PDB file of C-alpha atoms and ligand atoms in Angstrom:
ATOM      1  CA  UNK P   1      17.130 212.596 321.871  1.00 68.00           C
ATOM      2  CA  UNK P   2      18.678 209.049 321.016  1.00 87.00           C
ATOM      3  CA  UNK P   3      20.546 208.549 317.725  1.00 95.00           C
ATOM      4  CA  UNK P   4      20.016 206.153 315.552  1.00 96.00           C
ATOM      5  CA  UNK P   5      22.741 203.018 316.650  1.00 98.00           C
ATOM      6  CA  UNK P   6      25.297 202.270 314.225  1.00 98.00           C
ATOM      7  CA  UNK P   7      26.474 198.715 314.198  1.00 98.00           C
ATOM      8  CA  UNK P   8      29.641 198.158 312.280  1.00 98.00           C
ATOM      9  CA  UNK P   9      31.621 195.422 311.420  1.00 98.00           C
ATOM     10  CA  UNK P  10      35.932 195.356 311.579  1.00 98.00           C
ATOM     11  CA  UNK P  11      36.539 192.151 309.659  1.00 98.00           C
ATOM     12  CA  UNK P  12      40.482 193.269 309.867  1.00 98.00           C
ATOM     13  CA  UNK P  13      42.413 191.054 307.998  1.00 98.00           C
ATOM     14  CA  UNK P  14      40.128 188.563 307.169  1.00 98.00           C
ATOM     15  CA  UNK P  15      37.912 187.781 304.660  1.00 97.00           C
ATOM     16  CA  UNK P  16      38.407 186.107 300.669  1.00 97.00           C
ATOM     17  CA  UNK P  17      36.356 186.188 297.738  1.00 97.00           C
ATOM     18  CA  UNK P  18      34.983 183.065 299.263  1.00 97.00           C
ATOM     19  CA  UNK P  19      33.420 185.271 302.173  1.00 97.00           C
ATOM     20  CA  UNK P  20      31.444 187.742 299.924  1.00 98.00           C
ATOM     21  CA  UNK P  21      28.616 185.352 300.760  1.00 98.00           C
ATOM     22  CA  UNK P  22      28.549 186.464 304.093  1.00 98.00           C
ATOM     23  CA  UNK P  23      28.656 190.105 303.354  1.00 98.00           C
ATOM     24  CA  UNK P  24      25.343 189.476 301.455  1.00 98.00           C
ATOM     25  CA  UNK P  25      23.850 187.771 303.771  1.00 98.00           C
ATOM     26  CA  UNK P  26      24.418 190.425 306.159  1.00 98.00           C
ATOM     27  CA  UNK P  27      23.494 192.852 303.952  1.00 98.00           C
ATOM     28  CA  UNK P  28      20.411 191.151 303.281  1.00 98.00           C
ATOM     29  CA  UNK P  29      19.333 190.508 307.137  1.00 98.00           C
ATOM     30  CA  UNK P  30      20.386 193.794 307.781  1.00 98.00           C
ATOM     31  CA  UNK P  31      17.153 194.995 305.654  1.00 98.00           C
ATOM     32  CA  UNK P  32      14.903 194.013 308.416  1.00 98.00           C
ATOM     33  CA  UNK P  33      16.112 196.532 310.957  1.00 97.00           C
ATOM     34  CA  UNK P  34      15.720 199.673 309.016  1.00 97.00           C
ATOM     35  CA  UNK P  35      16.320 201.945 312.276  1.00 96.00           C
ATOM     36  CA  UNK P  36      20.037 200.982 313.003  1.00 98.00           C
ATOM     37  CA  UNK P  37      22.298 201.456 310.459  1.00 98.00           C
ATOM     38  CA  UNK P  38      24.680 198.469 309.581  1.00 98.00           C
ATOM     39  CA  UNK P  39      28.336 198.903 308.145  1.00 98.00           C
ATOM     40  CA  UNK P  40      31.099 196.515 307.589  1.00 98.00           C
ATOM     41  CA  UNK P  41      34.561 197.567 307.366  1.00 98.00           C
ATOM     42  CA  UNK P  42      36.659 195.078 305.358  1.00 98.00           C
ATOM     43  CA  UNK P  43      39.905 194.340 303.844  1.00 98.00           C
ATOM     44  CA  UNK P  44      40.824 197.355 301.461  1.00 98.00           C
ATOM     45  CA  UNK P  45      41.236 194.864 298.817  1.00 97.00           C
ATOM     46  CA  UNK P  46      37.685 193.554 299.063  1.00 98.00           C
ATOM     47  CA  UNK P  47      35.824 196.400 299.217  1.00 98.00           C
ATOM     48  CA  UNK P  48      35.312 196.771 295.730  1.00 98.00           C
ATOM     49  CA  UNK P  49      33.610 193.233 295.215  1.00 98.00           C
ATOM     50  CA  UNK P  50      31.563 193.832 298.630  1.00 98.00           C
ATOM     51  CA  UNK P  51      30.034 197.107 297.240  1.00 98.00           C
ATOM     52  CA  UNK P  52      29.379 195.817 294.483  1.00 98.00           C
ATOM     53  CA  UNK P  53      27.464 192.442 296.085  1.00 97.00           C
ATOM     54  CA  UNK P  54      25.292 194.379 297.843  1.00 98.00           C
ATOM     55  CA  UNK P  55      24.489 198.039 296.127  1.00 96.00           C
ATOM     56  CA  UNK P  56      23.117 200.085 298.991  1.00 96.00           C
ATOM     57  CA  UNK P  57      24.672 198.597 301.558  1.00 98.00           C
ATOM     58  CA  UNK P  58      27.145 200.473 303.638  1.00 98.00           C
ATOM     59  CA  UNK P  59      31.013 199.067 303.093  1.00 98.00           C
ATOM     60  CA  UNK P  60      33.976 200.579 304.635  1.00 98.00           C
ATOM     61  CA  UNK P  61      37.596 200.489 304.334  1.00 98.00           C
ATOM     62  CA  UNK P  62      39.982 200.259 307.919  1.00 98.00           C
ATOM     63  CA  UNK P  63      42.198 202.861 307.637  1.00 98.00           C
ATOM     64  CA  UNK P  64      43.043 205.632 304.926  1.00 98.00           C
ATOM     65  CA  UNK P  65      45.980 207.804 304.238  1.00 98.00           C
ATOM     66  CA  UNK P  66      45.939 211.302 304.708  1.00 97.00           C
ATOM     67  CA  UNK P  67      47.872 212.147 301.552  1.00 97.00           C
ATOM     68  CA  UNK P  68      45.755 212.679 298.477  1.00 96.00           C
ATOM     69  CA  UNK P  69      48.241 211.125 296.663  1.00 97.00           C
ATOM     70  CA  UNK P  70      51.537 210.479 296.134  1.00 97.00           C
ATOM     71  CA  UNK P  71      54.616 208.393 297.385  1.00 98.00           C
ATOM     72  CA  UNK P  72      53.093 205.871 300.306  1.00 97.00           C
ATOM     73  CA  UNK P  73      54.069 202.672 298.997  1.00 97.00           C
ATOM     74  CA  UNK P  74      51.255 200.503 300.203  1.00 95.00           C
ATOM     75  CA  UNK P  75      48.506 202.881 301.640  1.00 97.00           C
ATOM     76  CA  UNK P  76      45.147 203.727 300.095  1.00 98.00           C
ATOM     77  CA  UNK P  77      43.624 207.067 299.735  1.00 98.00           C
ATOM     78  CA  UNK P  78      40.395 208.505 300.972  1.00 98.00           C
ATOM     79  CA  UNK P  79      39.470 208.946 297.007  1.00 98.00           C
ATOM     80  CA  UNK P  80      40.312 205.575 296.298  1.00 98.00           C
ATOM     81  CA  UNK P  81      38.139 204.281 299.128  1.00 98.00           C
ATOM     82  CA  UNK P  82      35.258 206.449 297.538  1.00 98.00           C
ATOM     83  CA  UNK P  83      36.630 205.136 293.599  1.00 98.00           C
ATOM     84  CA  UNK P  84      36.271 201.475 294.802  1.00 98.00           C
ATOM     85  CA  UNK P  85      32.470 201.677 296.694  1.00 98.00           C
ATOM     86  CA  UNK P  86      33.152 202.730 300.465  1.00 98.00           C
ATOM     87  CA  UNK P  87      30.904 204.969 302.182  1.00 98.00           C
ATOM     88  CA  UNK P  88      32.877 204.911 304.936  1.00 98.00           C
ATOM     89  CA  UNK P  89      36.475 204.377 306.773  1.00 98.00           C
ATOM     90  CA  UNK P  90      37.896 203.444 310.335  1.00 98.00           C
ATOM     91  CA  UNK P  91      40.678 205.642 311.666  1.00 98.00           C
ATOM     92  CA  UNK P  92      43.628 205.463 314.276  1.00 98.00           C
ATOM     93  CA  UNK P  93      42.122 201.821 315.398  1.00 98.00           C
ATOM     94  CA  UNK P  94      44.354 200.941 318.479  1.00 96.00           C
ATOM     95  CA  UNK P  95      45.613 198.473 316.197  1.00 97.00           C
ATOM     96  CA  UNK P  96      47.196 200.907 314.175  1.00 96.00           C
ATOM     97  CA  UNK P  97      48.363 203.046 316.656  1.00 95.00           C
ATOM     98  CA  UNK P  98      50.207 200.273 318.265  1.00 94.00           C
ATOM     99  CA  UNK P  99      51.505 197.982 314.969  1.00 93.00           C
ATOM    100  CA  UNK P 100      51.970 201.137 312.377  1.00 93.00           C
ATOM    101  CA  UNK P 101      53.025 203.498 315.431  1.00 94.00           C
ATOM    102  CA  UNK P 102      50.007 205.936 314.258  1.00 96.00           C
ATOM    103  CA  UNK P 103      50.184 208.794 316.348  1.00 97.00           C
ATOM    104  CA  UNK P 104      46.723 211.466 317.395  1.00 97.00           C
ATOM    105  CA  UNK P 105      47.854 213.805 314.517  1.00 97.00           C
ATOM    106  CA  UNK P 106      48.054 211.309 311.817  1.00 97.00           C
ATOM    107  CA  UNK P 107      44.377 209.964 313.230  1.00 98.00           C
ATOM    108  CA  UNK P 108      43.319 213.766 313.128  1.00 97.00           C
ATOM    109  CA  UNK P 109      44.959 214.131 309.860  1.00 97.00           C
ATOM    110  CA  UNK P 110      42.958 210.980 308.454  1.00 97.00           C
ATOM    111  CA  UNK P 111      39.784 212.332 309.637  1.00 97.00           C
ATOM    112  CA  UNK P 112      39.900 214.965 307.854  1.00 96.00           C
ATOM    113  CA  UNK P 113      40.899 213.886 304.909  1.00 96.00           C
ATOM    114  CA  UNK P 114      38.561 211.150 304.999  1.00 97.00           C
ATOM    115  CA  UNK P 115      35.516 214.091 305.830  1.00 96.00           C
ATOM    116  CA  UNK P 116      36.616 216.396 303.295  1.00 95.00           C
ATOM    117  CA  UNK P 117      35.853 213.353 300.289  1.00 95.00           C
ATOM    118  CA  UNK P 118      32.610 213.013 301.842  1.00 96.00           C
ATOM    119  CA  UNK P 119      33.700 209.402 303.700  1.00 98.00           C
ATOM    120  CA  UNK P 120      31.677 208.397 306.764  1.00 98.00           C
ATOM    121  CA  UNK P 121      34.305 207.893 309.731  1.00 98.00           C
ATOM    122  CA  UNK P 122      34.486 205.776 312.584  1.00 98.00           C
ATOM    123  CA  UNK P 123      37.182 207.602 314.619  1.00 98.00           C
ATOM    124  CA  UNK P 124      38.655 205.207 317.598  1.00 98.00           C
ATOM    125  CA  UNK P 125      40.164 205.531 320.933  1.00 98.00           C
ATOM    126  CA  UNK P 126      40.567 203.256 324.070  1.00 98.00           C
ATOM    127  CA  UNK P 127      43.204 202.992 326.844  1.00 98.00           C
ATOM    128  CA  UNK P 128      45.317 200.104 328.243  1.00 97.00           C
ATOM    129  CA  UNK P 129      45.222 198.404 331.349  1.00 97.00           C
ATOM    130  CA  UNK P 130      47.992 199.913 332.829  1.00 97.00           C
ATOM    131  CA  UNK P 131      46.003 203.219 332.030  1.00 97.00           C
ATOM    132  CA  UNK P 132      42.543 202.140 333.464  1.00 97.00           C
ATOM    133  CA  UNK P 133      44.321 200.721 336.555  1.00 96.00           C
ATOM    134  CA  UNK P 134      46.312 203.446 337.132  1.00 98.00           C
ATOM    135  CA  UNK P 135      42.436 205.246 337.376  1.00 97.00           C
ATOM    136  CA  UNK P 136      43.732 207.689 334.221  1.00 98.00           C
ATOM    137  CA  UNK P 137      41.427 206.050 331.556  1.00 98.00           C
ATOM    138  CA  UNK P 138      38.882 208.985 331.589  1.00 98.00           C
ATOM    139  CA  UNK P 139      41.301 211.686 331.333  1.00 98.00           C
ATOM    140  CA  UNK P 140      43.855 210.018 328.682  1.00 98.00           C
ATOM    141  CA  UNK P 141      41.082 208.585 326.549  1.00 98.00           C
ATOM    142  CA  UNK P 142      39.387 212.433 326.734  1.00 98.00           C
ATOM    143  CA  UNK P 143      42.884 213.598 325.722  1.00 98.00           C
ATOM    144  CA  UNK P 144      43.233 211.346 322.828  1.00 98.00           C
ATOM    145  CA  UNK P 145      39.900 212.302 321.662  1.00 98.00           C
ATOM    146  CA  UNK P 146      40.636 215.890 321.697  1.00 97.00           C
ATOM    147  CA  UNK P 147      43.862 215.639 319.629  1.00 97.00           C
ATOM    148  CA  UNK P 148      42.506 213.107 317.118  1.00 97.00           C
ATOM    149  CA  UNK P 149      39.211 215.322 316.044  1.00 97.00           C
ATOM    150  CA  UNK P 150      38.769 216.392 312.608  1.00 96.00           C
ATOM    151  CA  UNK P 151      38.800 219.784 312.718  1.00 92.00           C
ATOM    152  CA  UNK P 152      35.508 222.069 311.661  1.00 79.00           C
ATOM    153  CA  UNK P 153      32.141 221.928 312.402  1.00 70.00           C
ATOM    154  CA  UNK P 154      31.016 220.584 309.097  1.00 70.00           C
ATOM    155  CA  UNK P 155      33.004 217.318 310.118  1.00 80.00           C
ATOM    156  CA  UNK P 156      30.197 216.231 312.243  1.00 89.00           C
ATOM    157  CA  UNK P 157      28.009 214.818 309.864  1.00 87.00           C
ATOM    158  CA  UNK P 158      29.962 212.033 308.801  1.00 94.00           C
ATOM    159  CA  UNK P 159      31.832 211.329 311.940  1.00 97.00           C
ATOM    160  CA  UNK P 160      31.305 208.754 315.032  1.00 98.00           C
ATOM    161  CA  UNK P 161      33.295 207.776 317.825  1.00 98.00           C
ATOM    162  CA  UNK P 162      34.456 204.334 318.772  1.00 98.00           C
ATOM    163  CA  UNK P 163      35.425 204.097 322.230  1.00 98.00           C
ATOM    164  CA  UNK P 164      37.346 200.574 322.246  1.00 98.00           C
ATOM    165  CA  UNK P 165      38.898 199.661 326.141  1.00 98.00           C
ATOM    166  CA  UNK P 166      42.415 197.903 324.036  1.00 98.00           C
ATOM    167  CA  UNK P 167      42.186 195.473 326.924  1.00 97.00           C
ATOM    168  CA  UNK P 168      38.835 194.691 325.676  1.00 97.00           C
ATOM    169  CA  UNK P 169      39.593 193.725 322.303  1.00 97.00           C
ATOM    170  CA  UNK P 170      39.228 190.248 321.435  1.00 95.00           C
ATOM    171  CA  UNK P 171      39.597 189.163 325.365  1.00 96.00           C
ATOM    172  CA  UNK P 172      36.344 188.199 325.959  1.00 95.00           C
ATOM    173  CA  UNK P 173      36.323 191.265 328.838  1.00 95.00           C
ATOM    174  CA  UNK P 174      34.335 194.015 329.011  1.00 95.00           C
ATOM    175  CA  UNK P 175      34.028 197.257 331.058  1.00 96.00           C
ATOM    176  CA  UNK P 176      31.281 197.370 333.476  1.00 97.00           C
ATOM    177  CA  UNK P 177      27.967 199.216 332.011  1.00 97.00           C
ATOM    178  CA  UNK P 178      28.934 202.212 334.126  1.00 97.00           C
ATOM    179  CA  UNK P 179      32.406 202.297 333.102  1.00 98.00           C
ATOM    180  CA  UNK P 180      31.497 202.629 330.060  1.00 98.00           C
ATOM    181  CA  UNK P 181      28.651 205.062 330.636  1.00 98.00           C
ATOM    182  CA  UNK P 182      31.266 207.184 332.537  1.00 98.00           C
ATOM    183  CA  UNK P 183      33.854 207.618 329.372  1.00 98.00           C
ATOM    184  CA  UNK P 184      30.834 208.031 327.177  1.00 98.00           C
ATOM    185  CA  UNK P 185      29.340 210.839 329.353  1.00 98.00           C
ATOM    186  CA  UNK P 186      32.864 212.290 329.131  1.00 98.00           C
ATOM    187  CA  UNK P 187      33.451 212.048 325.607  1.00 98.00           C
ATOM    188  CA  UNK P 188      30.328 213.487 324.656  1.00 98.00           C
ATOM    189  CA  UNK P 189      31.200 216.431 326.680  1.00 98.00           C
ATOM    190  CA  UNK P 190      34.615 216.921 324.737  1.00 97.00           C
ATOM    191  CA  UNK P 191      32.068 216.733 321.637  1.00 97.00           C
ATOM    192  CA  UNK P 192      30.126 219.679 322.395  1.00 96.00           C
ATOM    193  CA  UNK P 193      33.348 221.563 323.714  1.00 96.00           C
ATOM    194  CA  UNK P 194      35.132 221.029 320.102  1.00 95.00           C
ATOM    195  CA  UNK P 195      31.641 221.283 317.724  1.00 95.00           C
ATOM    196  CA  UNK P 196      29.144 222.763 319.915  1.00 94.00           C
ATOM    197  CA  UNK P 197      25.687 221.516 319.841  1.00 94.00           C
ATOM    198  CA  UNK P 198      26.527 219.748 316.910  1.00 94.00           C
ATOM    199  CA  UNK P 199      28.839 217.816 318.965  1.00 95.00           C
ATOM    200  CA  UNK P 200      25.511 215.741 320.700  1.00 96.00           C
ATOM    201  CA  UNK P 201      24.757 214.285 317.333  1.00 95.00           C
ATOM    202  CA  UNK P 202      27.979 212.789 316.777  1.00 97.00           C
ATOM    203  CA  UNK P 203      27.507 208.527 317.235  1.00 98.00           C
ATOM    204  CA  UNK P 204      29.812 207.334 320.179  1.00 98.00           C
ATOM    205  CA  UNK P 205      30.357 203.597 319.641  1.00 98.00           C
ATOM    206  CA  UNK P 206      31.724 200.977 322.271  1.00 98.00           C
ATOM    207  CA  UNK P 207      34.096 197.934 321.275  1.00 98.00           C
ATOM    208  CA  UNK P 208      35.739 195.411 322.693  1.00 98.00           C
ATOM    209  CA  UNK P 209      34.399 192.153 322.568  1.00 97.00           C
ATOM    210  CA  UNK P 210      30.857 192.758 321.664  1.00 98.00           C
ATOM    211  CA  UNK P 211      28.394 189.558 321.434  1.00 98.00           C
ATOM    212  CA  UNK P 212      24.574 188.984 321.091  1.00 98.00           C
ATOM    213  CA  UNK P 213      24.909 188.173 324.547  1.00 97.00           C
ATOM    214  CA  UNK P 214      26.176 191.288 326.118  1.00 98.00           C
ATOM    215  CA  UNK P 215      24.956 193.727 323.376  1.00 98.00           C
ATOM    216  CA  UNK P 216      21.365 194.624 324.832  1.00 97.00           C
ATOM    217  CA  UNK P 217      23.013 195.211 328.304  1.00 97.00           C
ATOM    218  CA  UNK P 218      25.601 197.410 326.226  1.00 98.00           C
ATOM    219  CA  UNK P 219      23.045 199.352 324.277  1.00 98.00           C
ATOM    220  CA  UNK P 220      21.095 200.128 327.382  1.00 96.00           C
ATOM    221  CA  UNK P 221      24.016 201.985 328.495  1.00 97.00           C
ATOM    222  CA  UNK P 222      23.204 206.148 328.049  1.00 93.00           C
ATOM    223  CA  UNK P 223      25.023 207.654 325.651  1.00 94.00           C
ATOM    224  CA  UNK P 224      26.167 204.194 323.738  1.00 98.00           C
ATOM    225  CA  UNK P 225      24.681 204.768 320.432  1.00 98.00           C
ATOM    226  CA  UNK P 226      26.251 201.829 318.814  1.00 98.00           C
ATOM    227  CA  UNK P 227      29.045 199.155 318.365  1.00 98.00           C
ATOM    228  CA  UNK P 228      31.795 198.497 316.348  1.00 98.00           C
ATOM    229  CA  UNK P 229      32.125 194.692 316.069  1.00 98.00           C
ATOM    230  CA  UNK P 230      35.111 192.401 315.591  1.00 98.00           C
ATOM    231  CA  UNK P 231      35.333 188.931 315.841  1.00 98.00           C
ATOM    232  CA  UNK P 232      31.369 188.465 316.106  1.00 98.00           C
ATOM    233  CA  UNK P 233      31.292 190.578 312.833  1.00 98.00           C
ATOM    234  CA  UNK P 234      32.720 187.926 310.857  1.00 98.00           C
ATOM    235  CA  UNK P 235      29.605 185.854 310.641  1.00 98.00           C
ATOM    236  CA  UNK P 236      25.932 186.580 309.907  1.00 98.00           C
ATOM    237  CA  UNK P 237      24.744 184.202 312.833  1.00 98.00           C
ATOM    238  CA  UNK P 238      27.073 186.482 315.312  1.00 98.00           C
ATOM    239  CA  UNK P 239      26.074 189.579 313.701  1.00 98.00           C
ATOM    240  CA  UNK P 240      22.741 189.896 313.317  1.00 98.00           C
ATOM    241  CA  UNK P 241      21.876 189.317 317.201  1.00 98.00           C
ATOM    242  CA  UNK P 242      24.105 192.339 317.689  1.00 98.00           C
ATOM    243  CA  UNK P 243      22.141 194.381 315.088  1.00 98.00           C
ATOM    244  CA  UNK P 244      18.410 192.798 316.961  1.00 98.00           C
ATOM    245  CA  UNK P 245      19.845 194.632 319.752  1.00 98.00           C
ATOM    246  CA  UNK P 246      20.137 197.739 318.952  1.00 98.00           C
ATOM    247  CA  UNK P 247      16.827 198.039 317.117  1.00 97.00           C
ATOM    248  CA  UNK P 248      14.853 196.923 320.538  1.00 97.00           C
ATOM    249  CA  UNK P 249      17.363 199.145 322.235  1.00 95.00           C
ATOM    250  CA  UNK P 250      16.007 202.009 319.679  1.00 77.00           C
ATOM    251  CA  UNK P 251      12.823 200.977 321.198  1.00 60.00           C
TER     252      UNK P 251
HETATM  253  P1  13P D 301      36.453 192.325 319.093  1.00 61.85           P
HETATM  254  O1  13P D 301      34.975 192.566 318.896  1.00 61.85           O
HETATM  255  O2  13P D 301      36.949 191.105 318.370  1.00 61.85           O
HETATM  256  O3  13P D 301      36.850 192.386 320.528  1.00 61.85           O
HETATM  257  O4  13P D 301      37.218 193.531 318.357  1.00 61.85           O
HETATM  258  C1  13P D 301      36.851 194.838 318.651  1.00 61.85           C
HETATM  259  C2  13P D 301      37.516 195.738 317.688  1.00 61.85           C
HETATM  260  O5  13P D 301      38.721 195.943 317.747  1.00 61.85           O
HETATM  261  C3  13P D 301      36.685 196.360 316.644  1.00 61.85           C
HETATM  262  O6  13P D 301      37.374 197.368 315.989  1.00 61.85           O
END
């Protein structure tokens, strides 16, 4: 059975007061395509004014400590996520592995904390290129993914998968549609060997470079049951295509 596609939005660090207009508008166009589900993830310090531009309208935060509070100068909590309007939260984007040297158990340790306050999350992985042309993506992405799960079963409500190729990201390059259905086949299977059955309705996502003009072919793709969107996320005339596609891909 297909899931229903998630499209989200990583504005990363961008995005002022002045761009709360967009977030509406999203929001708003977003109403017409009741079967996908549409999320942006923006700065932590907007998410407060976004959630509260557009009540019922899923807005996420890009990272969370795993702490539930304490001395971490700088970092936000999963509660405070929740306090200031998010439904949801990226973890261990490859951004954050690489920049804030996050390693699998801090993503794992995230996750869970993130879960256990009742936060949606959008878990990521991807390899480099040295990695996919060494012919080792499969197998170090799989291994990623099985030290960076949340552990318990009750975890899979909330959580998706965002398999983003880091050679992908903002290049302009994307895998090949059976690439990608390849990792996705083989993440799914690491699903049901950590949750069980409950592992096949976990979302996997793909990202890297996702446009209206490659997201049809992308959603076509078994096993992709979504996208998590950079650069195209940023504005509601890049968006929304993305969004069209996964409704017709719904069917
Ligand atoms: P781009 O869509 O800009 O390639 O970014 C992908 C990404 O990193 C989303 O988290």
């Amino acid at each position: 059975m297909a899931l229903k596609k998630l499209v989200a939005g990583n504005w990363k660090m961008h995005g002022l007061s002045s761009d709360l207009a967009e977030v509406k508008a999203i929001a708003e166009a977003s109403e017409a395509y009741p079967a996908v589900d549409v999320a942006l993830c923006v700065p932590a310090i907007l998410i407060e004014r976004a959630s509260r531009a557009v009540p019922g309208f899923a807005i996420g935060g890009q990272d969370v400590h795993f702490a539930e509070k304490g001395a971490h100068t700088g970092c936000v909590s999963a509660q405070m996520l929740l306090d200031a309007g998010a439904t949801l939260t990226i973890v261990g984007h490859s951004e954050r592995r690489d920049a804030q040297r996050e390693i699998d158990a801090d993503v794992r340790a995230k996750a869970e904390a993130a879960v256990a306050c009742g936060l949606g999350v959008i878990l990521c992985v991807g390899e480099s290129l040295e990695v996919r042309e060494a012919g080792e993506a499969i197998e170090t992405v799989s291994t990623q993914l099985d030290a960076s799960l949340p552990h318990g079963d009750a975890s899979t409500d909330r959580l998706a998968i965002a398999y983003e190729p880091i050679w992908a990201i903002g290049t302009g390059k994307v895998p090949t549609g059976q690439d990608i259905g390849e990792m996705h086949t083989a993440l799914r299977q690491r699903l049901v060997a950590a949750y069980g059955d409950a592992g096949r309705s976990v979302r996997i996502l793909y990202g890297g470079s996702v446009k209206g003009s490659n997201a049809g072919e992308i959603f076509a793709v078994p096993d992709v049951d979504g996208a998590l969107v950079g650069g195209a996320s940023l504005k509601t005339a890049d968006f929304m295509p993305i969004v069209e596609a996964a409704a017709a891909a719904n069917g």
